mmCIF file of C-alpha atoms in Angstrom:
data_model
loop_
_atom_site.group_PDB
_atom_site.id
_atom_site.type_symbol
_atom_site.label_atom_id
_atom_site.label_comp_id
_atom_site.label_asym_id
_atom_site.label_seq_id
_atom_site.Cartn_x
_atom_site.Cartn_y
_atom_site.Cartn_z
ATOM 1 C CA MET A 187 16.270 -94.961 331.340
ATOM 2 C CA ILE A 188 17.950 -93.330 334.236
ATOM 3 C CA PHE A 189 15.927 -91.155 335.025
ATOM 4 C CA GLU A 190 13.182 -93.558 335.865
ATOM 5 C CA GLN A 191 15.511 -95.670 337.588
ATOM 6 C CA ILE A 192 16.175 -92.570 340.377
ATOM 7 C CA LEU A 193 12.493 -91.797 340.318
ATOM 8 C CA PHE A 194 11.771 -95.859 340.879
ATOM 9 C CA PHE A 195 14.413 -96.335 343.713
ATOM 10 C CA ILE A 196 13.437 -92.465 345.114
ATOM 11 C CA ALA A 197 9.331 -93.923 346.280
ATOM 12 C CA GLY A 198 10.646 -97.685 346.512
ATOM 13 C CA GLY A 199 13.220 -96.500 349.628
ATOM 14 C CA GLY A 200 9.946 -93.860 351.195
ATOM 15 C CA ALA A 201 7.302 -96.781 350.106
ATOM 16 C CA ILE A 202 9.754 -99.224 352.811
ATOM 17 C CA ALA A 203 10.677 -96.257 355.052
ATOM 18 C CA GLY A 204 7.211 -95.627 355.535
ATOM 19 C CA ALA A 205 5.201 -99.058 355.929
ATOM 20 C CA LEU A 206 8.099 -99.583 358.190
ATOM 21 C CA GLY A 207 7.255 -96.953 359.295
ATOM 22 C CA VAL A 208 4.002 -97.868 360.635
ATOM 23 C CA ALA A 209 5.229 -101.248 361.765
ATOM 24 C CA ILE A 210 7.536 -99.981 364.318
ATOM 25 C CA LEU A 211 6.918 -96.181 364.866
ATOM 26 C CA ARG A 212 4.903 -96.329 368.883
ATOM 27 C CA ASN A 213 2.703 -93.306 368.565
ATOM 28 C CA PRO A 214 -0.538 -94.267 366.472
ATOM 29 C CA PHE A 215 -0.261 -90.706 365.110
ATOM 30 C CA TYR A 216 2.601 -91.267 363.649
ATOM 31 C CA SER A 217 2.199 -94.504 362.270
ATOM 32 C CA VAL A 218 -0.951 -92.973 360.116
ATOM 33 C CA LEU A 219 0.773 -89.866 358.956
ATOM 34 C CA ALA A 220 4.153 -92.566 357.575
ATOM 35 C CA LEU A 221 1.235 -94.743 355.998
ATOM 36 C CA VAL A 222 0.273 -91.641 354.332
ATOM 37 C CA GLY A 223 3.388 -90.450 353.291
ATOM 38 C CA HIS A 224 4.220 -94.967 351.957
ATOM 39 C CA LEU A 225 1.153 -94.506 350.454
ATOM 40 C CA ILE A 226 2.644 -90.681 348.229
ATOM 41 C CA ALA A 227 5.213 -93.318 347.487
ATOM 42 C CA LEU A 228 2.930 -96.109 346.130
ATOM 43 C CA ALA A 229 1.549 -94.005 344.042
ATOM 44 C CA VAL A 230 4.154 -93.003 342.355
ATOM 45 C CA LEU A 231 5.176 -95.419 341.904
ATOM 46 C CA PHE A 232 1.889 -96.703 340.870
ATOM 47 C CA LEU A 233 3.080 -94.078 338.407
ATOM 48 C CA LEU A 234 6.061 -95.364 336.325
ATOM 49 C CA LEU A 235 3.975 -98.567 335.962
ATOM 50 C CA SER A 236 1.580 -96.774 333.849
ATOM 51 C CA ALA A 237 -1.232 -96.656 336.149
ATOM 52 C CA GLU A 238 -2.851 -93.204 335.879
ATOM 53 C CA PHE A 239 -6.176 -92.984 336.964
ATOM 54 C CA LEU A 240 -4.852 -95.542 339.848
ATOM 55 C CA ALA A 241 -1.579 -93.335 341.243
ATOM 56 C CA ALA A 242 -4.959 -90.566 340.837
ATOM 57 C CA ALA A 243 -7.450 -92.679 343.048
ATOM 58 C CA GLN A 244 -5.581 -94.379 345.272
ATOM 59 C CA LEU A 245 -3.832 -90.200 346.029
ATOM 60 C CA VAL A 246 -7.846 -89.456 346.461
ATOM 61 C CA VAL A 247 -9.142 -92.170 348.548
ATOM 62 C CA TYR A 248 -6.790 -93.513 350.428
ATOM 63 C CA ALA A 249 -4.190 -90.753 351.015
ATOM 64 C CA GLY A 250 -6.745 -88.764 351.149
ATOM 65 C CA ALA A 251 -10.425 -89.802 353.259
ATOM 66 C CA VAL A 252 -9.671 -93.301 354.634
ATOM 67 C CA MET A 253 -6.645 -91.532 356.268
ATOM 68 C CA VAL A 254 -9.223 -88.943 357.419
ATOM 69 C CA LEU A 255 -10.965 -91.508 358.956
ATOM 70 C CA TYR A 256 -8.079 -93.055 360.582
ATOM 71 C CA VAL A 257 -6.977 -89.739 361.924
ATOM 72 C CA PHE A 258 -10.203 -89.415 363.091
ATOM 73 C CA VAL A 259 -10.275 -92.319 365.182
ATOM 74 C CA VAL A 260 -6.721 -92.517 366.514
ATOM 75 C CA ALA A 261 -8.080 -88.395 367.719
ATOM 76 C CA TYR A 262 -11.026 -89.598 369.591
ATOM 77 C CA ILE A 263 -9.172 -92.794 371.255
ATOM 78 C CA GLY A 264 -6.656 -90.984 371.992
ATOM 79 C CA GLY A 265 -3.283 -91.599 370.968
ATOM 80 C CA SER A 266 -1.072 -93.544 373.389
ATOM 81 C CA ASP A 267 2.077 -94.640 372.921
ATOM 82 C CA GLU A 268 2.193 -98.693 374.007
ATOM 83 C CA PRO A 269 5.344 -100.680 374.950
ATOM 84 C CA LEU A 270 7.295 -102.064 371.516
ATOM 85 C CA GLY A 271 8.945 -104.760 372.724
ATOM 86 C CA PRO A 272 7.631 -108.707 371.905
ATOM 87 C CA SER A 273 4.106 -109.049 372.892
ATOM 88 C CA GLY A 274 4.031 -112.473 374.624
ATOM 89 C CA GLY A 275 4.092 -115.509 373.795
ATOM 90 C CA PRO A 276 6.811 -117.261 371.140
ATOM 91 C CA VAL A 277 4.834 -115.781 368.023
ATOM 92 C CA GLY A 278 5.120 -112.430 368.719
ATOM 93 C CA ARG A 279 8.930 -112.943 370.361
ATOM 94 C CA LEU A 280 9.494 -114.730 366.586
ATOM 95 C CA ALA A 281 7.590 -112.123 364.091
ATOM 96 C CA PRO A 282 10.548 -110.737 362.718
ATOM 97 C CA LEU A 283 11.815 -114.023 361.819
ATOM 98 C CA PHE A 284 8.613 -115.080 359.672
ATOM 99 C CA ALA A 285 8.418 -112.097 357.960
ATOM 100 C CA GLY A 286 12.019 -112.474 356.471
ATOM 101 C CA VAL A 287 10.758 -116.013 355.682
ATOM 102 C CA LEU A 288 7.581 -114.595 354.425
ATOM 103 C CA PHE A 289 9.881 -111.986 352.308
ATOM 104 C CA VAL A 290 12.220 -113.923 351.078
ATOM 105 C CA GLU A 291 9.733 -117.539 350.087
ATOM 106 C CA ILE A 292 7.453 -114.450 348.900
ATOM 107 C CA ALA A 293 10.550 -112.939 346.230
ATOM 108 C CA ILE A 294 11.739 -116.723 345.586
ATOM 109 C CA ALA A 295 8.929 -117.942 344.246
ATOM 110 C CA VAL A 296 8.788 -114.841 341.982
ATOM 111 C CA ILE A 297 11.717 -114.914 340.483
ATOM 112 C CA GLY A 298 11.607 -118.982 340.000
ATOM 113 C CA SER A 299 8.490 -118.863 338.091
ATOM 114 C CA GLY A 300 9.812 -118.733 334.887
ATOM 115 C CA LEU A 301 7.536 -115.670 334.117
ATOM 116 C CA GLN A 302 9.634 -114.890 330.968
ATOM 117 C CA ALA A 303 8.398 -111.006 331.046
ATOM 118 C CA LEU A 304 9.850 -109.970 334.537
ATOM 119 C CA GLY A 305 13.071 -109.778 333.329
ATOM 120 C CA THR A 306 11.581 -106.374 330.505
ATOM 121 C CA ARG A 307 9.614 -103.915 331.488
ATOM 122 C CA GLY A 308 6.473 -104.881 328.816
ATOM 123 C CA PRO A 309 4.798 -104.682 326.621
ATOM 124 C CA GLN A 310 5.307 -101.858 324.415
ATOM 125 C CA VAL A 311 1.456 -99.776 325.594
ATOM 126 C CA GLN A 312 0.462 -96.748 324.428
ATOM 127 C CA THR A 313 -0.315 -93.685 326.981
ATOM 128 C CA GLY A 314 -1.069 -90.581 327.267
ATOM 129 C CA GLY A 315 -4.578 -89.281 326.485
ATOM 130 C CA GLY A 316 -7.565 -90.903 324.725
ATOM 131 C CA ARG A 317 -9.468 -93.786 325.024
ATOM 132 C CA GLU A 318 -7.551 -97.182 324.209
ATOM 133 C CA ALA A 319 -4.394 -95.667 326.291
ATOM 134 C CA TYR A 320 -2.887 -97.603 329.253
ATOM 135 C CA GLY A 321 -4.566 -97.343 332.820
ATOM 136 C CA SER A 322 -6.630 -93.348 331.116
ATOM 137 C CA PRO A 323 -9.654 -93.655 332.949
ATOM 138 C CA GLY A 324 -11.313 -94.534 329.618
ATOM 139 C CA GLN A 325 -9.927 -97.644 329.432
ATOM 140 C CA PHE A 326 -10.743 -98.188 333.474
ATOM 141 C CA GLY A 327 -14.739 -96.965 332.716
ATOM 142 C CA GLU A 328 -14.863 -99.856 329.229
ATOM 143 C CA LEU A 329 -13.503 -102.210 331.828
ATOM 144 C CA LEU A 330 -15.974 -101.697 334.308
ATOM 145 C CA LEU A 331 -18.898 -101.054 332.577
ATOM 146 C CA THR A 332 -18.459 -104.625 329.808
ATOM 147 C CA ASP A 333 -16.121 -107.457 331.681
ATOM 148 C CA PHE A 334 -16.192 -106.674 335.038
ATOM 149 C CA LEU A 335 -19.498 -105.353 335.614
ATOM 150 C CA VAL A 336 -20.794 -107.418 337.670
ATOM 151 C CA PRO A 337 -17.435 -107.191 340.910
ATOM 152 C CA PHE A 338 -18.403 -103.796 339.878
ATOM 153 C CA GLU A 339 -21.905 -103.671 341.197
ATOM 154 C CA ALA A 340 -20.495 -105.673 343.886
ATOM 155 C CA ALA A 341 -17.716 -103.617 345.389
ATOM 156 C CA SER A 342 -20.567 -100.745 345.380
ATOM 157 C CA PHE A 343 -22.642 -103.292 347.084
ATOM 158 C CA LEU A 344 -20.199 -103.963 349.823
ATOM 159 C CA LEU A 345 -19.897 -100.314 350.519
ATOM 160 C CA LEU A 346 -22.988 -99.823 350.850
ATOM 161 C CA ILE A 347 -23.064 -102.659 353.513
ATOM 162 C CA ALA A 348 -19.961 -101.660 355.137
ATOM 163 C CA ALA A 349 -21.704 -97.947 356.095
ATOM 164 C CA VAL A 350 -24.887 -99.121 357.233
ATOM 165 C CA GLY A 351 -22.527 -101.564 359.328
ATOM 166 C CA ALA A 352 -20.126 -98.991 360.613
ATOM 167 C CA VAL A 353 -23.631 -97.153 361.959
ATOM 168 C CA VAL A 354 -25.407 -99.807 363.767
ATOM 169 C CA LEU A 355 -21.356 -101.059 365.496
ATOM 170 C CA ALA A 356 -21.124 -97.606 366.334
ATOM 171 C CA ARG A 357 -24.600 -95.667 367.566
ATOM 172 C CA ARG A 358 -24.971 -94.663 370.854
ATOM 173 C CA ARG A 359 -26.569 -97.443 372.865
ATOM 174 C CA ARG A 360 -28.663 -95.924 375.164
ATOM 175 C CA GLY A 361 -27.522 -97.129 379.058
ATOM 176 C CA LEU A 362 -24.325 -98.140 378.451
ATOM 177 C CA GLU A 363 -22.893 -95.029 378.378
ATOM 178 C CA ASP A 364 -22.840 -94.877 382.232
ATOM 179 C CA THR A 365 -22.571 -98.918 383.183
ATOM 180 C CA GLY A 366 -19.085 -99.086 384.332
ATOM 181 C CA PRO A 367 -16.950 -101.249 383.362
ATOM 182 C CA VAL A 368 -18.312 -104.351 381.415
ATOM 183 C CA GLY A 369 -18.046 -107.629 383.217
ATOM 184 C CA SER A 370 -21.095 -105.626 385.970
ATOM 185 C CA ILE A 371 -23.988 -105.247 383.030
ATOM 186 C CA GLY A 372 -24.732 -108.674 383.239
ATOM 187 C CA HIS A 373 -25.170 -108.731 386.671
ATOM 188 C CA ASP A 374 -26.968 -105.620 387.535
ATOM 189 C CA ALA A 375 -29.384 -104.921 384.376
ATOM 190 C CA PRO A 376 -29.098 -101.529 382.748
ATOM 191 C CA GLU A 377 -32.143 -99.718 384.259
ATOM 192 C CA SER A 378 -33.988 -96.768 381.730
ATOM 193 C CA ASP A 379 -37.009 -95.420 381.328
ATOM 194 C CA ASP A 380 -37.495 -96.090 377.592
ATOM 195 C CA PRO A 381 -40.274 -97.995 377.103
ATOM 196 C CA ARG A 382 -38.215 -99.535 374.287
ATOM 197 C CA PRO A 383 -35.720 -102.640 375.703
ATOM 198 C CA GLU A 384 -33.144 -101.655 372.802
ATOM 199 C CA VAL A 385 -30.380 -101.601 376.200
ATOM 200 C CA VAL A 386 -29.980 -105.786 377.181
ATOM 201 C CA PRO A 387 -27.195 -106.434 375.922
ATOM 202 C CA GLN A 388 -25.817 -109.313 374.327
ATOM 203 C CA GLY A 389 -25.682 -112.930 375.093
ATOM 204 C CA ASP A 390 -26.547 -112.376 378.467
ATOM 205 C CA PRO A 391 -27.731 -115.430 379.704
ATOM 206 C CA GLN A 392 -30.591 -114.523 381.519
ATOM 207 C CA VAL A 393 -31.929 -111.704 379.794
ATOM 208 C CA PRO A 394 -33.790 -113.416 376.655
ATOM 209 C CA THR A 395 -32.590 -111.918 374.035
ATOM 210 C CA ALA A 396 -36.519 -111.113 371.953
ATOM 211 C CA GLY A 397 -36.884 -107.918 372.266
ATOM 212 C CA ALA A 398 -33.526 -106.524 371.750
ATOM 213 C CA GLY A 399 -33.168 -107.012 367.956
ATOM 214 C CA VAL A 400 -32.532 -103.126 365.964
ATOM 215 C CA PRO A 401 -34.825 -100.408 366.576
ATOM 216 C CA MET B 51 12.858 -100.330 335.231
ATOM 217 C CA ASP B 52 12.099 -104.599 335.079
ATOM 218 C CA ILE B 53 8.877 -105.976 336.660
ATOM 219 C CA GLN B 54 11.309 -108.312 339.059
ATOM 220 C CA TRP B 55 11.887 -104.586 340.749
ATOM 221 C CA PHE B 56 8.342 -104.212 341.646
ATOM 222 C CA VAL B 57 6.972 -107.651 342.598
ATOM 223 C CA VAL B 58 10.097 -107.803 344.783
ATOM 224 C CA LEU B 59 9.491 -104.500 346.485
ATOM 225 C CA SER B 60 5.673 -105.479 346.546
ATOM 226 C CA ALA B 61 7.025 -108.354 348.117
ATOM 227 C CA PHE B 62 9.068 -106.908 351.009
ATOM 228 C CA ILE B 63 5.584 -104.775 351.875
ATOM 229 C CA PHE B 64 3.770 -107.449 352.269
ATOM 230 C CA ALA B 65 6.351 -109.344 355.428
ATOM 231 C CA ILE B 66 6.211 -105.914 356.720
ATOM 232 C CA GLY B 67 3.242 -105.433 357.102
ATOM 233 C CA ALA B 68 2.868 -109.143 358.146
ATOM 234 C CA GLY B 69 5.352 -108.400 360.324
ATOM 235 C CA GLY B 70 3.972 -105.618 362.150
ATOM 236 C CA VAL B 71 0.243 -107.273 362.584
ATOM 237 C CA LEU B 72 2.239 -110.076 364.147
ATOM 238 C CA THR B 73 4.486 -107.572 366.669
ATOM 239 C CA ARG B 74 1.035 -104.748 367.649
ATOM 240 C CA ARG B 75 -0.704 -104.577 369.798
ATOM 241 C CA ASN B 76 -2.443 -101.800 369.362
ATOM 242 C CA PRO B 77 -5.883 -102.779 367.188
ATOM 243 C CA LEU B 78 -5.088 -99.446 365.207
ATOM 244 C CA VAL B 79 -0.953 -100.721 364.220
ATOM 245 C CA VAL B 80 -3.369 -104.289 363.621
ATOM 246 C CA LEU B 81 -5.806 -101.949 360.400
ATOM 247 C CA LEU B 82 -2.648 -100.091 359.476
ATOM 248 C CA CYS B 83 -0.032 -102.676 359.470
ATOM 249 C CA LEU B 84 -2.812 -104.853 357.441
ATOM 250 C CA GLU B 85 -3.382 -101.396 355.238
ATOM 251 C CA LEU B 86 -0.189 -102.031 354.409
ATOM 252 C CA MET B 87 -0.365 -105.733 353.169
ATOM 253 C CA LEU B 88 -3.936 -105.269 351.127
ATOM 254 C CA ASN B 89 -1.206 -102.107 348.912
ATOM 255 C CA GLY B 90 1.643 -104.988 348.516
ATOM 256 C CA ALA B 91 -0.303 -106.425 346.747
ATOM 257 C CA ASN B 92 -1.913 -104.508 345.181
ATOM 258 C CA LEU B 93 1.648 -103.792 343.911
ATOM 259 C CA ALA B 94 1.962 -107.124 342.350
ATOM 260 C CA PHE B 95 -1.699 -106.885 341.342
ATOM 261 C CA VAL B 96 -0.057 -103.176 338.889
ATOM 262 C CA SER B 97 2.832 -104.910 337.764
ATOM 263 C CA PHE B 98 1.884 -107.972 336.529
ATOM 264 C CA ALA B 99 -0.964 -105.566 334.985
ATOM 265 C CA ARG B 100 1.819 -103.387 333.182
ATOM 266 C CA MET B 101 3.494 -106.765 332.636
ATOM 267 C CA TYR B 102 0.296 -108.519 330.573
ATOM 268 C CA GLY B 103 -0.040 -105.784 328.711
ATOM 269 C CA ASN B 104 -3.740 -105.297 329.512
ATOM 270 C CA GLY B 105 -6.305 -103.302 332.528
ATOM 271 C CA ASP B 106 -7.161 -106.286 334.224
ATOM 272 C CA GLY B 107 -5.024 -106.109 337.012
ATOM 273 C CA GLN B 108 -5.267 -102.168 337.731
ATOM 274 C CA ILE B 109 -9.188 -103.424 337.808
ATOM 275 C CA PHE B 110 -8.769 -106.102 340.909
ATOM 276 C CA ALA B 111 -6.183 -103.904 342.489
ATOM 277 C CA LEU B 112 -9.610 -101.242 342.582
ATOM 278 C CA ILE B 113 -11.449 -103.914 343.491
ATOM 279 C CA VAL B 114 -8.443 -104.540 346.775
ATOM 280 C CA MET B 115 -9.120 -100.448 347.575
ATOM 281 C CA VAL B 116 -12.634 -100.777 347.701
ATOM 282 C CA VAL B 117 -12.311 -104.064 349.758
ATOM 283 C CA ALA B 118 -9.859 -102.155 351.842
ATOM 284 C CA ALA B 119 -12.020 -99.177 352.534
ATOM 285 C CA CYS B 120 -14.886 -101.874 353.802
ATOM 286 C CA GLU B 121 -12.454 -103.256 356.622
ATOM 287 C CA VAL B 122 -11.574 -100.411 357.318
ATOM 288 C CA VAL B 123 -14.942 -98.941 358.581
ATOM 289 C CA ILE B 124 -15.789 -101.744 359.862
ATOM 290 C CA GLY B 125 -12.565 -101.646 362.099
ATOM 291 C CA LEU B 126 -12.763 -98.308 362.972
ATOM 292 C CA GLY B 127 -16.594 -99.102 364.409
ATOM 293 C CA LEU B 128 -15.469 -102.163 366.045
ATOM 294 C CA ILE B 129 -12.557 -99.878 367.511
ATOM 295 C CA VAL B 130 -14.292 -97.209 368.714
ATOM 296 C CA ALA B 131 -17.632 -99.325 370.108
ATOM 297 C CA MET B 132 -15.240 -100.979 372.320
ATOM 298 C CA PHE B 133 -13.951 -97.833 373.395
ATOM 299 C CA ARG B 134 -17.328 -96.463 374.341
ATOM 300 C CA ARG B 135 -17.826 -99.839 376.198
ATOM 301 C CA ARG B 136 -14.692 -99.143 377.893
ATOM 302 C CA LEU B 137 -12.717 -102.116 376.954
ATOM 303 C CA ASP B 138 -9.001 -102.024 377.203
ATOM 304 C CA VAL B 139 -7.838 -100.922 373.380
ATOM 305 C CA ASP B 140 -5.433 -103.877 373.378
ATOM 306 C CA VAL B 141 -5.722 -107.091 370.869
ATOM 307 C CA ASP B 142 -4.110 -109.351 373.709
ATOM 308 C CA ALA B 143 -6.694 -108.078 376.336
ATOM 309 C CA LEU B 144 -9.170 -108.938 374.091
ATOM 310 C CA SER B 145 -8.813 -112.990 372.831
ATOM 311 C CA GLU B 146 -12.738 -113.936 373.687
ATOM 312 C CA LEU B 147 -15.629 -112.562 371.540
ATOM 313 C CA ARG B 148 -17.873 -111.206 374.275
ATOM 314 C CA GLY B 149 -16.225 -108.314 375.818
#
C-alpha cells in the first residue's frame, strides 16, 4: 500500500527530526516543543500499527499532560541556553560514537534475530469498532481487567506514590528560602520563630535529626 | 510496511536518546532524552505486539507510559527543589548527593 509507506516515511522522519531536536537544541523550551512534535509523529506510527487506543492515550497523556508539566517547570526555572559542546571528560566526547554503536548493535540484534514475521506486516487482525477489535478500548479494558489486573493496580499505586513524593519533594520548606547558598546552611543553623523544627537540614552531623521528620 | 522498519526506527530513537542523556548538562533536557529512550522502547513494544497480533505488548507500552509519567513527576520535583535551594542546575556540578 503506497499510502501507508508514504505516511510511514513522513511520520518516521518527523519522529527522528523531533528526537534530534530534543537532543541538539540549546534552549530547553525548544527541546520540549521538539518532544511534542516527536510524540505526535509517534502517535501516527502507533496508528499505522493499528494501536488506536494507545495513539490516543499518547496524545492525551503525553503530549497533553506531561508536556504541560515540562513547560511549566521550564518557565519556572527559566530556560537558559547552555553551551553545547562535550561536557568535559571522555564520556561527553565519546557519546555520539556510543550512540551510533548502540544503534548499529540493536539493529543487528533485531534483524539477525531470525524472527520470521519481522519481514511481514503481521497477521491479519480485525480492526475497526467492536469489543474484539485489535487495539480498541474494549480489548484494552478486557485485558487490563483480566490478564493484567495486578500490573494495572500496581500502576495506579505507583502513580499515587509519585504524586505524594512530588508534593513532599517540591513543598516549600520554611527557612530554607532565605539562607543563601547551600554551603552556608550547615554552619549557621536557621533561626526560625516557628516552634516546630521542620527545617533542620538533613545530613547535618551536628544537629540531631530526631525532630526533622515530615510534619 | 514491514515490522522491521518500525523496530529499526525505534532503535534509532533509542540511540538518539542515549546520546542525549550522555551529552546534555541541563537535567531537564536529560529527562527529555530519557523520555526519548522510553518512547523508542514503546514503539518496539507496539511493533512486536502487531507482529504477534495480540494486545499484550500494547498493555506493556501503556504501563511504560505510566512509569514514565511517574519518573517525570519525581524528576521535575527534584529539579524544582534544586532550583529552590539555589544549587546549580547542571548535572556536572551535582556530582554528589549532599547538596
